[in-house]
Short mmCIF file of C-alpha atoms and ligand atoms in Angstrom, two decimals:
data_model
loop_
_atom_site.label_atom_id
_atom_site.label_comp_id
_atom_site.label_asym_id
_atom_site.label_seq_id
_atom_site.Cartn_x
_atom_site.Cartn_y
_atom_site.Cartn_z
CA MET Y 3 0.00 0.00 0.00
CA THR Y 4 1.33 3.44 -0.89
CA ARG Y 5 1.64 5.76 2.10
CA ARG Y 6 0.82 9.43 1.78
CA VAL Y 7 3.26 11.83 3.38
CA VAL Y 8 3.52 15.60 3.44
CA LEU Y 9 6.90 17.25 2.88
CA ALA Y 10 7.20 20.05 5.40
CA THR Y 11 9.25 22.62 3.52
CA GLY Y 12 8.65 25.93 1.83
CA ASN Y 13 12.08 25.92 0.17
CA ARG Y 14 11.68 25.08 -3.52
CA GLY Y 15 15.27 23.88 -3.90
CA LYS Y 16 14.87 21.45 -1.04
CA LEU Y 17 11.47 20.34 -2.22
CA ALA Y 18 12.82 19.43 -5.66
CA GLU Y 19 15.69 17.46 -4.12
CA LEU Y 20 13.52 15.70 -1.56
CA ARG Y 21 11.01 14.69 -4.24
CA ALA Y 22 13.77 13.41 -6.54
CA ILE Y 23 15.44 11.41 -3.78
CA LEU Y 24 12.12 9.96 -2.57
CA ALA Y 25 10.90 9.05 -6.08
CA GLY Y 26 10.39 5.29 -6.17
CA ALA Y 27 10.33 4.99 -2.38
CA GLY Y 28 6.72 3.78 -2.39
CA LEU Y 29 5.39 7.01 -0.94
CA GLU Y 30 2.84 9.43 -2.32
CA VAL Y 31 4.64 12.67 -1.59
CA LEU Y 32 2.60 15.84 -1.14
CA SER Y 33 3.88 19.33 -0.48
CA GLN Y 34 2.81 21.47 2.46
CA SER Y 35 1.89 24.18 -0.03
CA ASP Y 36 -0.78 21.78 -1.40
CA PHE Y 37 -2.50 22.30 1.96
CA GLY Y 38 -1.78 26.03 2.24
CA ILE Y 39 0.41 25.40 5.27
CA GLU Y 40 2.50 28.37 6.39
CA PRO Y 41 5.89 27.58 7.97
CA PRO Y 42 6.12 27.45 11.79
CA VAL Y 43 8.55 29.47 13.88
CA GLU Y 44 11.81 27.50 13.95
CA ASP Y 45 13.04 28.20 17.46
CA GLY Y 46 14.83 24.91 18.11
CA GLU Y 47 18.50 24.92 19.07
CA SER Y 48 19.58 22.15 16.72
CA PHE Y 49 18.88 20.88 13.22
CA ALA Y 50 17.04 17.89 14.69
CA ALA Y 51 14.85 20.04 16.95
CA ASN Y 52 13.88 22.32 14.07
CA ALA Y 53 13.17 19.39 11.74
CA LEU Y 54 10.80 18.00 14.37
CA ILE Y 55 9.04 21.33 14.83
CA LYS Y 56 8.42 21.51 11.08
CA ALA Y 57 7.34 17.87 10.76
CA ARG Y 58 4.87 18.06 13.67
CA HIS Y 59 3.44 21.34 12.41
CA ALA Y 60 2.81 20.03 8.88
CA SER Y 61 1.50 16.71 10.15
CA ARG Y 62 -0.95 18.47 12.47
CA LEU Y 63 -2.35 20.64 9.69
CA ALA Y 64 -2.29 18.05 6.87
CA ARG Y 65 -3.42 15.22 9.19
CA MET Y 66 -1.00 12.70 7.77
CA PRO Y 67 2.62 11.55 8.30
CA ALA Y 68 5.21 14.24 7.58
CA ILE Y 69 8.85 14.49 6.61
CA ALA Y 70 10.83 17.64 7.36
CA ASP Y 71 14.39 18.67 6.62
CA ASP Y 72 16.40 21.15 8.63
CA SER Y 73 19.79 21.80 7.20
CA GLY Y 74 22.56 24.34 6.94
CA LEU Y 75 26.19 25.13 6.42
CA GLU Y 76 28.82 25.05 9.18
CA VAL Y 77 32.00 26.98 8.43
CA ASP Y 78 34.95 26.19 10.70
CA ALA Y 79 36.59 29.62 10.41
CA LEU Y 80 33.29 31.16 11.57
CA GLY Y 81 32.94 28.91 14.61
CA GLY Y 82 30.25 26.84 12.89
CA ARG Y 83 28.15 29.75 11.62
CA PRO Y 84 25.79 30.17 9.87
CA GLY Y 85 24.63 26.71 11.09
CA ILE Y 86 20.95 26.58 11.99
CA HIS Y 87 20.64 30.21 10.84
CA SER Y 88 21.80 29.46 7.27
CA ALA Y 89 18.53 30.39 5.54
CA ARG Y 90 18.48 33.90 6.98
CA TYR Y 91 22.21 34.46 7.47
CA ALA Y 92 22.20 37.86 5.72
CA GLY Y 93 19.04 38.97 7.53
CA PRO Y 94 15.26 38.75 7.19
CA GLY Y 95 14.07 39.00 3.60
CA CYS Y 96 17.51 38.25 2.16
CA GLY Y 97 18.00 35.49 -0.40
CA ASP Y 98 20.66 33.05 -1.50
CA ALA Y 99 22.75 35.67 -3.31
CA ASP Y 100 22.86 37.91 -0.21
CA ASN Y 101 23.81 34.96 2.00
CA ASN Y 102 26.60 33.94 -0.37
CA ALA Y 103 27.91 37.51 -0.59
CA LYS Y 104 27.98 37.78 3.21
CA LEU Y 105 29.80 34.47 3.49
CA LEU Y 106 32.49 35.61 1.06
CA ARG Y 107 32.86 38.91 2.98
CA GLU Y 108 33.24 37.10 6.28
CA LEU Y 109 35.88 34.77 4.84
CA HIS Y 110 37.84 37.60 3.23
CA GLY Y 111 41.54 36.85 3.64
CA VAL Y 112 41.00 33.33 5.04
CA ALA Y 113 43.38 30.93 3.24
CA ASP Y 114 42.22 27.69 1.61
CA ALA Y 115 43.25 25.57 4.59
CA GLY Y 116 40.95 27.59 6.85
CA ARG Y 117 37.92 27.46 4.58
CA THR Y 118 36.74 23.98 5.59
CA ALA Y 119 32.99 23.56 6.01
CA ARG Y 120 30.20 21.02 5.94
CA TYR Y 121 26.55 20.87 5.19
CA ARG Y 122 24.44 19.22 7.86
CA CYS Y 123 20.96 17.82 7.46
CA ALA Y 124 18.46 16.40 9.91
CA ILE Y 125 15.43 14.64 8.47
CA ALA Y 126 12.48 13.97 10.76
CA TRP Y 127 9.61 11.58 10.12
CA VAL Y 128 6.48 11.67 12.28
CA ASP Y 129 3.51 9.31 11.88
CA HIS Y 130 1.27 11.98 13.40
CA ALA Y 131 1.66 15.37 15.04
CA ASP Y 132 2.07 14.01 18.57
CA ASP Y 133 4.13 10.96 17.58
CA PRO Y 134 6.09 10.17 20.79
CA SER Y 135 8.97 8.46 18.98
CA PRO Y 136 9.71 10.15 15.68
CA LEU Y 137 12.55 9.00 13.47
CA VAL Y 138 15.41 11.45 13.07
CA CYS Y 139 18.25 10.85 10.61
CA GLU Y 140 21.27 13.13 10.42
CA ALA Y 141 24.15 13.38 8.02
CA ALA Y 142 27.01 15.70 7.06
CA TRP Y 143 28.74 16.46 3.76
CA GLU Y 144 32.30 17.82 3.91
CA GLY Y 145 33.79 20.53 1.73
CA ARG Y 146 35.33 23.98 1.71
CA ILE Y 147 34.24 27.45 0.71
CA ALA Y 148 35.32 28.74 -2.70
CA TRP Y 149 36.63 32.25 -3.38
CA ALA Y 150 33.87 33.01 -5.88
CA PRO Y 151 30.61 31.32 -6.93
CA ARG Y 152 30.81 28.55 -9.56
CA GLY Y 153 28.02 26.60 -11.24
CA THR Y 154 24.31 27.01 -11.77
CA GLY Y 155 22.77 23.87 -10.24
CA GLY Y 156 21.39 23.27 -6.77
CA PHE Y 157 20.39 26.17 -4.53
CA GLY Y 158 21.54 28.10 -1.48
CA TYR Y 159 25.28 27.97 -0.83
CA ASP Y 160 25.94 25.34 -3.53
CA PRO Y 161 27.93 27.69 -5.84
CA LEU Y 162 30.38 28.29 -2.96
CA PHE Y 163 30.58 24.74 -1.58
CA ILE Y 164 33.52 22.80 -3.04
CA VAL Y 165 32.87 19.12 -2.39
CA ALA Y 166 35.74 17.36 -0.59
CA GLY Y 167 37.60 14.92 -2.82
CA VAL Y 168 35.70 16.08 -5.91
CA GLY Y 169 36.87 19.64 -6.53
CA LEU Y 170 33.57 20.74 -8.10
CA THR Y 171 31.16 22.98 -6.30
CA ALA Y 172 27.81 21.40 -5.43
CA ALA Y 173 26.29 23.72 -8.06
CA GLU Y 174 28.61 22.20 -10.71
CA MET Y 175 27.61 18.61 -9.92
CA PRO Y 176 24.83 16.89 -11.86
CA ALA Y 177 21.68 16.95 -9.72
CA GLU Y 178 21.52 13.14 -9.49
CA GLU Y 179 25.08 13.02 -8.20
CA LYS Y 180 24.46 15.70 -5.58
CA ASN Y 181 21.33 13.88 -4.45
CA ARG Y 182 23.23 10.61 -4.14
CA VAL Y 183 26.08 11.89 -1.97
CA SER Y 184 24.81 15.05 -0.25
CA HIS Y 185 23.91 15.53 3.42
CA ARG Y 186 20.24 15.35 2.36
CA GLY Y 187 20.71 12.26 0.20
CA GLN Y 188 22.56 10.46 2.98
CA ALA Y 189 20.01 11.38 5.66
CA LEU Y 190 17.11 10.30 3.43
CA SER Y 191 18.80 6.98 2.61
CA ALA Y 192 19.13 6.36 6.32
CA LEU Y 193 15.45 7.22 6.78
CA ALA Y 194 14.40 4.91 3.94
CA ALA Y 195 16.44 2.08 5.46
CA ALA Y 196 14.87 2.69 8.86
CA LEU Y 197 11.34 2.73 7.45
CA GLY Y 198 11.80 -0.56 5.66
CA PRO Y 199 11.38 -1.88 2.13
CA GLY Y 200 9.73 0.60 -0.18
CA CYS Y 201 9.27 2.91 2.80
CA ALA Y 202 5.76 1.52 2.84
CA ALA Y 203 6.13 -0.34 6.10
CA SER Y 204 4.64 1.15 9.19
CA ALA Y 205 7.18 3.48 10.76
CA GLY Y 206 6.09 2.18 14.15
CA ALA Y 207 6.95 -1.37 13.14
CA ALA Y 208 10.27 -0.22 11.76
CA ARG Y 209 11.09 1.49 15.01
CA ARG Y 210 10.45 -1.52 17.16
CA GLY Y 211 13.52 -3.19 15.77
CA LEU Y 212 15.53 0.00 15.47
CA THR Y 213 18.56 0.83 17.49
CA ALA Y 214 20.90 3.62 16.50
CA ARG Y 215 22.69 2.15 13.53
CA PRO Y 216 24.87 3.55 10.82
CA SER Y 217 23.36 3.82 7.38
CA ARG Y 218 25.22 2.91 4.20
CA ALA Y 219 26.59 6.43 4.28
CA SER Y 220 29.54 6.82 6.58
CA ARG Y 221 28.40 9.99 8.31
CA ALA Y 222 24.69 9.36 8.59
CA SER Y 223 22.96 8.27 11.75
CA VAL Y 224 19.45 7.24 12.67
CA ARG Y 225 17.90 7.47 16.06
CA ARG Y 226 14.63 7.29 17.84
CA SER Y 227 13.86 10.54 19.48
CA GLY Y 228 12.50 10.39 22.94
CA ARG Y 229 9.42 12.21 23.97
CA GLY Y 230 9.63 15.92 23.64
CA ARG Y 231 9.04 18.40 20.88
P1 ITT O 8 12.14 25.19 5.20
O1 ITT O 8 12.38 25.51 6.66
O2 ITT O 8 10.79 25.63 4.74
O3 ITT O 8 12.42 23.76 4.86
P2 ITT O 8 14.47 26.84 4.81
O4 ITT O 8 15.26 27.26 3.61
O5 ITT O 8 14.08 27.94 5.77
O6 ITT O 8 13.18 26.06 4.30
P3 ITT O 8 16.25 25.67 6.75
O7 ITT O 8 15.80 26.51 7.89
O8 ITT O 8 16.51 24.22 6.99
O9 ITT O 8 15.22 25.72 5.54
O10 ITT O 8 17.57 26.34 6.16
C1 ITT O 8 18.33 25.65 5.23
C2 ITT O 8 19.29 26.59 4.56
O11 ITT O 8 20.59 25.99 4.53
C3 ITT O 8 18.90 26.80 3.11
O12 ITT O 8 18.01 27.91 2.97
C4 ITT O 8 20.24 27.02 2.46
O13 ITT O 8 20.65 28.35 2.66
C5 ITT O 8 21.17 26.10 3.26
N1 ITT O 8 21.21 24.76 2.67
C6 ITT O 8 20.77 23.60 3.19
N2 ITT O 8 20.97 22.58 2.36
C7 ITT O 8 21.54 23.09 1.27
C8 ITT O 8 21.96 22.56 0.04
O14 ITT O 8 21.80 21.26 -0.26
N3 ITT O 8 22.49 23.37 -0.85
C9 ITT O 8 22.64 24.67 -0.58
N4 ITT O 8 22.25 25.29 0.54
C10 ITT O 8 21.71 24.49 1.46
#
């Protein structure tokens, strides 16, 4: 049986990637905009906490299981900023170009060796808004910050994110390749593995046998959240 799930994001770049990665997972994927759902206030202190806030909010309003992604860029030379504030790094109302310009300004004069960074992603799945044991999968994708934007693919900081061991920016990679290896791709693979074949299994049943276990991706992790948000 195909399960219906609402994707709790208002970010079109993310939505396209999440849909592409989930294609063939045995889920009927709807968007929160299909239900006219406005985003909640993201006042969590971690990617996982914010992903859960978004998933519960969308699930409550759409009355079905929800998947949410909270993600961002951590830059070592900036003490991990912009981190959970990546979307609005340059201020309210600013877009990707403003965020990228601010990042380049802040890294002015920082040599290559100091420009290391990583994308982080937490994906939350809830069966219903008050699900006491949601699934949360987290992953990271290592790289460093370029000196100028390169490439036209992806979204957000992708033109400035040089993928470790590849040398291309994420915006220069083919979309399928980014989706296969990215923080989001890794976290979603871990979620799919935790949910079971075709993702169509009951998440509750999947959880009963679930202990924290590594996914196929080296830096992804899956865990049962305790009660809470
Ligand atoms: P939703 O909350 O509606 O999902 P958002 O854009 O506000 O959309 P986040 O709070 O999770 O989402 O912020 C994520 C930001 O991190 C995103 O806006 C980008 O600036 C950056 N980001 C995350 N993943 C990225 C990726 O794969 N490529 C480029 N930038 C990314």
